[in-house]
Tab-separated table of C-alpha atoms in Angstrom:
chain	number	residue	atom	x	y	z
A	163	UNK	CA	0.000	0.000	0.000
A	164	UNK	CA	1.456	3.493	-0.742
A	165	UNK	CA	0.212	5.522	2.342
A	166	UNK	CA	-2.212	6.628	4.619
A	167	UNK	CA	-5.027	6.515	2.808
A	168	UNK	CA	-4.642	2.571	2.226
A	169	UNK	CA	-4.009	3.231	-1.778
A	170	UNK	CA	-3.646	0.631	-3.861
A	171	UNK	CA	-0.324	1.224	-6.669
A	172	UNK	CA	-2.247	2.094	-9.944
A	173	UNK	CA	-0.842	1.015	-13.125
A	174	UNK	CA	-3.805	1.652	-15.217
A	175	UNK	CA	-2.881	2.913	-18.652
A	176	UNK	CA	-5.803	5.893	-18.385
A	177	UNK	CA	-7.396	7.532	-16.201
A	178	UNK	CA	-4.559	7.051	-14.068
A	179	UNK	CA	-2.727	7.601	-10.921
A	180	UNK	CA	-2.522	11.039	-9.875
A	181	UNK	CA	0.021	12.481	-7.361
A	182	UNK	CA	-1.650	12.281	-3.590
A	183	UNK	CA	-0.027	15.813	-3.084
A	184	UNK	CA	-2.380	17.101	-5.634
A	185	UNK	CA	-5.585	15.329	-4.408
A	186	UNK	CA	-4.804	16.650	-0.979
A	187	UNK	CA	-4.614	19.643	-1.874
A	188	UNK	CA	-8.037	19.445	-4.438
A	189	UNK	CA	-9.683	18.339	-0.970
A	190	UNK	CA	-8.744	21.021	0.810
A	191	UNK	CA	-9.940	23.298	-1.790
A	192	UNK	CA	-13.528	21.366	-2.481
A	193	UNK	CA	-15.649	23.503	-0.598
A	194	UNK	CA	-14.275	26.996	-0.549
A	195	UNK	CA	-11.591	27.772	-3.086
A	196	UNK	CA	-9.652	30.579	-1.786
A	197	UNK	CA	-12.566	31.813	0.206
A	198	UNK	CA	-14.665	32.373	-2.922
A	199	UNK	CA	-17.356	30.377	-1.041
A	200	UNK	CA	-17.974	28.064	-3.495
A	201	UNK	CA	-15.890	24.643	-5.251
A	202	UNK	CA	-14.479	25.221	-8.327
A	203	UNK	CA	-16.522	23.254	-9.978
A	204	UNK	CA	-19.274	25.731	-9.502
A	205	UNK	CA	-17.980	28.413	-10.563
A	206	UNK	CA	-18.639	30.476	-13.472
A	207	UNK	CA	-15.714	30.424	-16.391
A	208	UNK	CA	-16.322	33.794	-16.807
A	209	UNK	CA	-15.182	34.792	-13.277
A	210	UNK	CA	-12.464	36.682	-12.589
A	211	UNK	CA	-11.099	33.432	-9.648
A	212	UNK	CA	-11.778	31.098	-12.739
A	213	UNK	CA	-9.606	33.235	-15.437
A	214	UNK	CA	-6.980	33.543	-12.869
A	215	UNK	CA	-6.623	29.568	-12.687
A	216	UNK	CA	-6.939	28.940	-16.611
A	217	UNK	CA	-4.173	31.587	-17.305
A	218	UNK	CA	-1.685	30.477	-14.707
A	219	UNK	CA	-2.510	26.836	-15.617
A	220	UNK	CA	-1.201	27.944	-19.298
A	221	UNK	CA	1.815	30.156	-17.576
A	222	UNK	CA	2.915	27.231	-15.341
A	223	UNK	CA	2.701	24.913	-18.951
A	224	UNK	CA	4.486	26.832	-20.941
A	225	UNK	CA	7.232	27.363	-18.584
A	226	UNK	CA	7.412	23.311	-18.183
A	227	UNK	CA	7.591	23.186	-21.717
A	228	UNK	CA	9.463	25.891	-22.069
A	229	UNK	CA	6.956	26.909	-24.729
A	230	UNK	CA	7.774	29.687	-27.544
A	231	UNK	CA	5.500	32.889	-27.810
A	232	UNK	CA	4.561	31.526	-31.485
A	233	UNK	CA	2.663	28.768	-30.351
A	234	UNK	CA	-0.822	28.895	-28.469
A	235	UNK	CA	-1.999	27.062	-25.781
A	236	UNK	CA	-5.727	25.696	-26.045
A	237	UNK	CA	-7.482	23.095	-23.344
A	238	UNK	CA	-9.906	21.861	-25.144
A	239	UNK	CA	-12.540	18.937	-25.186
A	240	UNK	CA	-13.635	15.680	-27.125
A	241	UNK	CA	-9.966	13.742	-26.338
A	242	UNK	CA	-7.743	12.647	-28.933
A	243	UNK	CA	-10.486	11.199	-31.218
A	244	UNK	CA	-11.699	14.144	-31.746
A	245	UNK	CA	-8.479	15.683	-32.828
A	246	UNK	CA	-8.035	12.835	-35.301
A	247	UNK	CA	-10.433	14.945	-37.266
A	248	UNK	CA	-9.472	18.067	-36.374
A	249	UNK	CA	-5.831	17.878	-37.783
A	250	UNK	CA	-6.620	17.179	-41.265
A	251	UNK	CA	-9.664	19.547	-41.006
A	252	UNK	CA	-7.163	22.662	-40.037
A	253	UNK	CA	-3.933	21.771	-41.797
A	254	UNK	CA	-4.583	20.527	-44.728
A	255	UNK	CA	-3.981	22.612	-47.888
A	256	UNK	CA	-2.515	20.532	-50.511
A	257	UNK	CA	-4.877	17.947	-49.298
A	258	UNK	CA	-1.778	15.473	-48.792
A	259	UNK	CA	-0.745	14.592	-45.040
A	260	UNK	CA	1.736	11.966	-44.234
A	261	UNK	CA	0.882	9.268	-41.669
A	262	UNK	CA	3.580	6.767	-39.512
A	263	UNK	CA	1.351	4.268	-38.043
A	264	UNK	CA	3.050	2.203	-34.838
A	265	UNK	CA	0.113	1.376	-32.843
A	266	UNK	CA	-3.551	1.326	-32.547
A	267	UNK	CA	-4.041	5.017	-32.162
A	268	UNK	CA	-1.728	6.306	-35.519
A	269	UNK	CA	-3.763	3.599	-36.965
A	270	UNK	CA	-7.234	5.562	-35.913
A	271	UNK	CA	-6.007	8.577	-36.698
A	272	UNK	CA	-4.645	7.633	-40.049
A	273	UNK	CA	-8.310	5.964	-41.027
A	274	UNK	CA	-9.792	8.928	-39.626
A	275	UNK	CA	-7.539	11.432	-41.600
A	276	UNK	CA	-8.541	9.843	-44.853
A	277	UNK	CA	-12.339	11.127	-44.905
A	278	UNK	CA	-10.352	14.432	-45.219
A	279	UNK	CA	-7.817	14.286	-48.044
A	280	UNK	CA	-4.719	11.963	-49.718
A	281	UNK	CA	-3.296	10.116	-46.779
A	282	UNK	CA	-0.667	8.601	-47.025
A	283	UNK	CA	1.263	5.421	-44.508
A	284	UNK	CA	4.713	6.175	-44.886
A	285	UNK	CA	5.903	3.829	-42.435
A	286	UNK	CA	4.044	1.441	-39.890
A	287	UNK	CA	5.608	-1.315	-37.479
A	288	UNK	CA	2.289	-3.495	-37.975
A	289	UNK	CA	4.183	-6.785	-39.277
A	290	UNK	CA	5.741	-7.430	-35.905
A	291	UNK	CA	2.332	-6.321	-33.703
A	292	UNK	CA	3.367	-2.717	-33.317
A	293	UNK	CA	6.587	-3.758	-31.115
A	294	UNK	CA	9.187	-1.590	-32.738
A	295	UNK	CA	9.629	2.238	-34.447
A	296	UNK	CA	10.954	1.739	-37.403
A	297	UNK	CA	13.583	3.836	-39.201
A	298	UNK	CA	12.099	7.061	-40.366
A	299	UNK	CA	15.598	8.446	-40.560
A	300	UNK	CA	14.746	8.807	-44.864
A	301	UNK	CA	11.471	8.094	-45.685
A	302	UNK	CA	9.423	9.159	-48.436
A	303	UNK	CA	7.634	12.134	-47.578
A	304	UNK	CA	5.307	13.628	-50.043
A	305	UNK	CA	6.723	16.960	-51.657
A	306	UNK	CA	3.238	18.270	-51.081
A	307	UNK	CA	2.598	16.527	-47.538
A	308	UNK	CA	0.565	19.374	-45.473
A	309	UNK	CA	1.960	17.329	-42.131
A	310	UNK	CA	3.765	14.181	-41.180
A	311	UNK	CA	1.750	12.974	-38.584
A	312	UNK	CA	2.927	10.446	-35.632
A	313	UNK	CA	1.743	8.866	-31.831
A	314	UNK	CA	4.775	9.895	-30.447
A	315	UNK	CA	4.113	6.737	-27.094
A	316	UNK	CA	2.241	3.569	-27.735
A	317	UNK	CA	0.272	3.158	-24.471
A	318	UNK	CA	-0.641	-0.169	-26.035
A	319	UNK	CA	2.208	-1.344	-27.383
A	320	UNK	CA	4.826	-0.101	-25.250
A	321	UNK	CA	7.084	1.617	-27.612
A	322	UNK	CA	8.445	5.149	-28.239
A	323	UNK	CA	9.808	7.377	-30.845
A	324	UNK	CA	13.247	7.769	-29.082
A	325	UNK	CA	14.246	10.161	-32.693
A	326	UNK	CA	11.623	12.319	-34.042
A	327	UNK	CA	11.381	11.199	-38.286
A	328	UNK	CA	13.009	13.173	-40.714
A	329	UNK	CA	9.753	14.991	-42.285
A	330	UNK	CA	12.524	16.910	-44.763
A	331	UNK	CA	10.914	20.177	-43.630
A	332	UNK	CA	7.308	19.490	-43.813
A	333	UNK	CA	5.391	19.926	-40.317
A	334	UNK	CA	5.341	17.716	-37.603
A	335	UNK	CA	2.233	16.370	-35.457
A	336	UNK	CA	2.079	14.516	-32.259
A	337	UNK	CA	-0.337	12.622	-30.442
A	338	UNK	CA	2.041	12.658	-27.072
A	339	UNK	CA	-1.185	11.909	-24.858
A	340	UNK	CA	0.873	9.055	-22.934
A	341	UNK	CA	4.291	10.487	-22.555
A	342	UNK	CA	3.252	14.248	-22.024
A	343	UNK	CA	5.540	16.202	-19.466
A	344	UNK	CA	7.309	12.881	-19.034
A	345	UNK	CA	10.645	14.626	-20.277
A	346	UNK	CA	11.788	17.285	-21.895
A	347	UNK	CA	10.493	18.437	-25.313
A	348	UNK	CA	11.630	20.452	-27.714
A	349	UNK	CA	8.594	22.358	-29.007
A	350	UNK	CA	10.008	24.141	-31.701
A	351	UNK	CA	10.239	20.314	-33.494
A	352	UNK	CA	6.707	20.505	-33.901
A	353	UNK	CA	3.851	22.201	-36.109
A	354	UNK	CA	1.149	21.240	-33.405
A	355	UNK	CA	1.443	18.215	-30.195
A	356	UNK	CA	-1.813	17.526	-28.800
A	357	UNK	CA	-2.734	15.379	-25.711
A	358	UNK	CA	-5.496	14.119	-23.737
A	359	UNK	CA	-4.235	14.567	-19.665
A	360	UNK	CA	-5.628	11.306	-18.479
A	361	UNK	CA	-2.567	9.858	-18.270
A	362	UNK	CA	-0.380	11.560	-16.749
A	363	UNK	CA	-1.593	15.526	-15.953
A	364	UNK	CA	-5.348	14.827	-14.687
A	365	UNK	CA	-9.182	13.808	-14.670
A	366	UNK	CA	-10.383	12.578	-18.497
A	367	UNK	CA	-12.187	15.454	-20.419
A	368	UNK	CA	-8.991	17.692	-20.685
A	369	UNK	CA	-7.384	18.037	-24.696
A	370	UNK	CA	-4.089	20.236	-24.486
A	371	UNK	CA	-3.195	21.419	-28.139
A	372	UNK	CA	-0.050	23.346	-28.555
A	373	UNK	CA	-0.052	24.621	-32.071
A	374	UNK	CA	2.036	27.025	-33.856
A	375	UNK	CA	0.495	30.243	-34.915
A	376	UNK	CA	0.745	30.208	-38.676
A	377	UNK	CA	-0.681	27.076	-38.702
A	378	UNK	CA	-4.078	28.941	-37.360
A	379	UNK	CA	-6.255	29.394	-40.565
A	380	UNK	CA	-9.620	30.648	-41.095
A	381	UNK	CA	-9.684	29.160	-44.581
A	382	UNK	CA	-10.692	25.941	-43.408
A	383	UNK	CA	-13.352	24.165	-45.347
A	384	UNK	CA	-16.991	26.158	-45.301
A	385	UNK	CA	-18.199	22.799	-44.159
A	386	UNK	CA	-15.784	22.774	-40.852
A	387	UNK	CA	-18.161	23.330	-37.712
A	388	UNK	CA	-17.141	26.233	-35.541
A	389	UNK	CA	-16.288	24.154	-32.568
A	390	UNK	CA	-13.473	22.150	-35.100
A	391	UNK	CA	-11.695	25.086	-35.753
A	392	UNK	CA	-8.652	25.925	-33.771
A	393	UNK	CA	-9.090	29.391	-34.735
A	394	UNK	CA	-11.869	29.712	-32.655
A	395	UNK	CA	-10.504	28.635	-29.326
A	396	UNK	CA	-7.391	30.217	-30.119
A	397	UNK	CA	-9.086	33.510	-30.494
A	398	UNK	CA	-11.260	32.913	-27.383
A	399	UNK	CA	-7.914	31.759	-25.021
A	400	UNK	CA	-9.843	28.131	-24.898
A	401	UNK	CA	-12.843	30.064	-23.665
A	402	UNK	CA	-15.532	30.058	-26.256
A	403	UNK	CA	-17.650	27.631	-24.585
A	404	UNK	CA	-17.839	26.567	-20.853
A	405	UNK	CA	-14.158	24.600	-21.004
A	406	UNK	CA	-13.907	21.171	-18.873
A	407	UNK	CA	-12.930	23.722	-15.743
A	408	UNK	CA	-12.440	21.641	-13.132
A	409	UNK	CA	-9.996	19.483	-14.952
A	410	UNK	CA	-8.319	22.696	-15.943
A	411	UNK	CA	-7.768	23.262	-12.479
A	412	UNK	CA	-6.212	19.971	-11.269
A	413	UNK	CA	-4.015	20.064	-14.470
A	414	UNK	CA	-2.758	23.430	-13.017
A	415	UNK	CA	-2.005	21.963	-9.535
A	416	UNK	CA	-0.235	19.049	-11.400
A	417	UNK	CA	2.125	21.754	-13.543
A	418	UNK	CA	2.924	23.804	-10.053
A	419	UNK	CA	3.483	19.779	-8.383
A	420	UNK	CA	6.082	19.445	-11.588
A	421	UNK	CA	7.557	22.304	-11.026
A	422	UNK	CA	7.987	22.114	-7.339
A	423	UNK	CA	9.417	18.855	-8.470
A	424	UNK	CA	12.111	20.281	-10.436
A	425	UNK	CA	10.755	20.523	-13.875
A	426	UNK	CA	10.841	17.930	-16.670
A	427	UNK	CA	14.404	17.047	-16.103
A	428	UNK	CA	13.974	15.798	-12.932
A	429	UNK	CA	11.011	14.526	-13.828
A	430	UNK	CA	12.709	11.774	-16.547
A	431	UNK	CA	15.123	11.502	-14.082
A	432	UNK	CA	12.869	9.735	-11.909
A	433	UNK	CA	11.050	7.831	-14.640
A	434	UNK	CA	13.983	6.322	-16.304
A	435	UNK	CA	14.803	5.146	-12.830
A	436	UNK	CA	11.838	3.617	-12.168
A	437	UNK	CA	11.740	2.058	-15.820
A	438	UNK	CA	14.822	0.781	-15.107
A	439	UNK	CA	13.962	-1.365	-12.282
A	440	UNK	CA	11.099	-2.854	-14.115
A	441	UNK	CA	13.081	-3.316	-17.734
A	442	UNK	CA	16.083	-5.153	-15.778
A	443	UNK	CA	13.776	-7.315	-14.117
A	444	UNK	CA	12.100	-8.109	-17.138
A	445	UNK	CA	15.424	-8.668	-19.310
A	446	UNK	CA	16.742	-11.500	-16.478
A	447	UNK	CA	13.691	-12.921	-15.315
A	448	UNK	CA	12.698	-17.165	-16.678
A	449	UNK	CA	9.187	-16.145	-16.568
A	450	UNK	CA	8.081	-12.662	-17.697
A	451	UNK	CA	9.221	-11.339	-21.097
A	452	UNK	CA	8.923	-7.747	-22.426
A	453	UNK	CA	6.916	-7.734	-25.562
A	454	UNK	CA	9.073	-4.409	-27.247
A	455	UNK	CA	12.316	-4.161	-28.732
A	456	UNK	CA	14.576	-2.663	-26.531
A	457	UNK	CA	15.738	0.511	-28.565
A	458	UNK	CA	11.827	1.303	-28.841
A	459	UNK	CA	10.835	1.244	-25.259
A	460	UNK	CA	8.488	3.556	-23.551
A	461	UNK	CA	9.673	4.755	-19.860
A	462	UNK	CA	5.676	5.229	-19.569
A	463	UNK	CA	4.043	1.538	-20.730
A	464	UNK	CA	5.484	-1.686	-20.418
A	465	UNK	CA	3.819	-4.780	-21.706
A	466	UNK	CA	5.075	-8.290	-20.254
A	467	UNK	CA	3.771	-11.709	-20.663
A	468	UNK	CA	4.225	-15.058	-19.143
A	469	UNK	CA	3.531	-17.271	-22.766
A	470	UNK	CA	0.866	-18.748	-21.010
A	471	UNK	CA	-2.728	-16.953	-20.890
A	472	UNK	CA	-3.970	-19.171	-17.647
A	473	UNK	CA	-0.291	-17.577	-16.257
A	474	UNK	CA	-0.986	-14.029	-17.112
A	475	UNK	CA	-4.859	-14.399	-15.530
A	476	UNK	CA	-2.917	-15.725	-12.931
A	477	UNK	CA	-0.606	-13.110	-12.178
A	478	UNK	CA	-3.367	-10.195	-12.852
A	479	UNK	CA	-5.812	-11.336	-10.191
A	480	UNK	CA	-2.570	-12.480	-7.540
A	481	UNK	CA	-1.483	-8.988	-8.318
A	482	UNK	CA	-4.792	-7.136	-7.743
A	483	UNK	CA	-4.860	-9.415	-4.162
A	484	UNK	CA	-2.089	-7.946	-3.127
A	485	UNK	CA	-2.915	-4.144	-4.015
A	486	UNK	CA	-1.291	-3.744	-7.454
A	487	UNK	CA	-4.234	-3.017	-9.953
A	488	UNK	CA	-5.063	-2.563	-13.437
A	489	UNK	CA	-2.121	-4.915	-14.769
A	490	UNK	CA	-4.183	-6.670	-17.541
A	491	UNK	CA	-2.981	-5.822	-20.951
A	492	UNK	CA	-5.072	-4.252	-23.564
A	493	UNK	CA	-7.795	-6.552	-24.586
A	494	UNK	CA	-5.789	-5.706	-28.618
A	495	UNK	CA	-2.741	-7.256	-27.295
A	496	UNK	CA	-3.533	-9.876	-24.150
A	497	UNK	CA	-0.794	-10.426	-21.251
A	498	UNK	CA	-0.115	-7.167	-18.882
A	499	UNK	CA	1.075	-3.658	-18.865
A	500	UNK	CA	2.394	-1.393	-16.076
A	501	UNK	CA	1.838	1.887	-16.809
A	502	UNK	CA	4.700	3.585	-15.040
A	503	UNK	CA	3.122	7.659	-15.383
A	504	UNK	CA	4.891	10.788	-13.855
A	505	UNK	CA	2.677	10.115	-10.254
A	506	UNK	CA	3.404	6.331	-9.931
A	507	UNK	CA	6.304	6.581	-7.189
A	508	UNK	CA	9.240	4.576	-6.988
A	509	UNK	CA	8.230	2.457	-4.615
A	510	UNK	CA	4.820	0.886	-6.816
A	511	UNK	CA	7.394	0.195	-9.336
A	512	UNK	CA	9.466	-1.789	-6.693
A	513	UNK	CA	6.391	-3.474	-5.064
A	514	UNK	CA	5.524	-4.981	-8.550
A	515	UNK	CA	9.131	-6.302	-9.247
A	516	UNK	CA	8.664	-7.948	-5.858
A	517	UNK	CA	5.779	-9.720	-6.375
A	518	UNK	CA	6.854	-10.705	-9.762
A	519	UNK	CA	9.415	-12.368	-7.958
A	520	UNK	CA	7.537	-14.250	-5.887
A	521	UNK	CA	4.970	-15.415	-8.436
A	522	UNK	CA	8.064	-16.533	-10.759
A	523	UNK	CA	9.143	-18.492	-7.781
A	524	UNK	CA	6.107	-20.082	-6.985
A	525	UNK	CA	4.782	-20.798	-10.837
A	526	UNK	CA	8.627	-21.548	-12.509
């Protein structure tokens, strides 16, 4: 258990573990937020206490992010889904966009992107069940690609760009929803990143886009609906309808609980530690075996398996007995996954290696 509150260690790939500073302090503010005399979650978005937390929520990401004056800021709704559309709605031109599909998401996103224009799958890691990147060091980009799109972490799968693709100058989109404020990022190496917070910033319902001004248009398609166009929340500072507000607000205590922190250096610091611990198990142990190739592992997701299904029920249900929970694998891919986010501490990480030990022990 991982404190005082008799929590279980959460490894669930999303809605998942947030940090128990950050709850506390969510508790504390329930009822009376800064002696407004009312919860946030009742407040008007219009309010003078409510635009003070959306703006500092945006100061406190950009500074993470270290985040150039040339890109805006929107928290938005309708999750990653949604912005499978919403890409190819804004940013095409040429009506050519460039796709790398590694996982089940690039793959949604791809399908989804081709109601919109000529989209092409440059390069996909689908022959060996999404468990690699592969080389996108020279691929062949359209001349007339609008985008190269990518899922930058495979919560599924496990894997992770570890080198952006060469796009040979055309723009670069990422769906970073699972390894968001993980590390550092260089923003600048991207046309637009969006992420859904569930994973690792807050509650489900929150959409982060960080796009680059110029690629703002009003010239979208007549067709577009006014809520699809980024113009219109960039215009409105994510305002022009009631935003998800009280996610907005636990995203900003999570950016000031990263910052306190140290910042996104310290913050991979910790994670490739705790990755570590899990991967080295993994690589030595005569019953578990990680599913991804090791130059394409995510610090965030790590799928195992035993080779036996009866095992890996096994293990799940042993594991949830003894307070580690949400270990089964995606229902796509069988087995389990520990999803390792910013809040899971060290010690959940070392709990699970632990028991893995024992169960290897006892089923071996």
């Amino acid at each position: 258990m991982e404190n005082k509150y008799n929590r279980v260690y959460n490894f669930s790939a999303g809605p998942a573990v947030l940090p128990v500073e950050v709850l506390e302090e969510a508790r504390d503010e329930m009822l009376n937020y800064q002696n407004s005399g009312m919860s946030v979650m009742e407040m008007s978005h219009r309010s003078k206490t409510y635009d003070n937390i959306i703006k500092t929520a945006e100061k406190d990401l950009r500074e993470l992010m270290n985040i150039p004056d040339n890109y805006k800021v929107l928290f938005m709704q309708g999750g990653d889904h949604l912005q499978f559309s919403m890409v190819p709605i804004n940013l095409l031109k040429n009506g050519v966009a460039d796709y790398i599909v590694t996982g089940q998401w690039a793959k949604k996103a791809y399908t989804e992107a081709q109601k919109y224009g000529k989209i092409n799958k440059v390069a996909t890691s689908e022959d060996k069940t999404f468990s690699y990147i592969p080389d996108c060091s020279n691929l062949d980009i359209s001349p007339n690609a609008d985008y190269v799109y990518i899922c930058e972490n495979n919560t599924i799968y496990g894997t992770k760009f570890q080198t952006l693709p060469n796009t040979k100058g055309k723009v670069l989109v990422s769906d970073m929803s699972s390894c968001f404020l993980s590390e550092p990022v260089d923003v600048t190496k991207y046309g637009l990143i969006h992420a859904g917070v569930q994973k690792n910033v807050g509650p489900a319902g929150v959409q982060v886009v960080i796009i680059r001004e110029d690629l703002i248009r009003d010239d979208v398609p007549e067709w577009c609906p006014t809520m699809l166009k980024y113009k219109t929340h960039a215009d409105n500072d994510s305002l022009y309808n009631t935003p998800p507000a009280y996610g907005i607000y636990i995203c900003g205590l999570v950016f000031k609980w990263l910052k306190k922190l140290g910042g996104l250096e310290k913050m991979k610091e910790i994670n490739v530690k705790k990755a570590k611990i899990l991967y080295d198990f993994l690589d030595n142990s005569k019953l578990f075996k990680g599913t991804v190739e090791k130059n394409s592992r995510s610090l965030m997701n790590v799928p195992f398996v035993t080779g036996n299904e009866e095992l890996d029920k096994k293990f799940i249900e042993e594991a949830k007995n003894n307070g580690l929970v949400q270990l089964k694998g995606h229902r796509t891919v069988g087995g389990m996954r520990a999803s390792i986010y910013n809040a899971m501490p060290i010690e959940g990480v070392e709990a699970l290696v632990e028991f893995m030990k024992k169960f290897e022990k006892e089923n071996v």
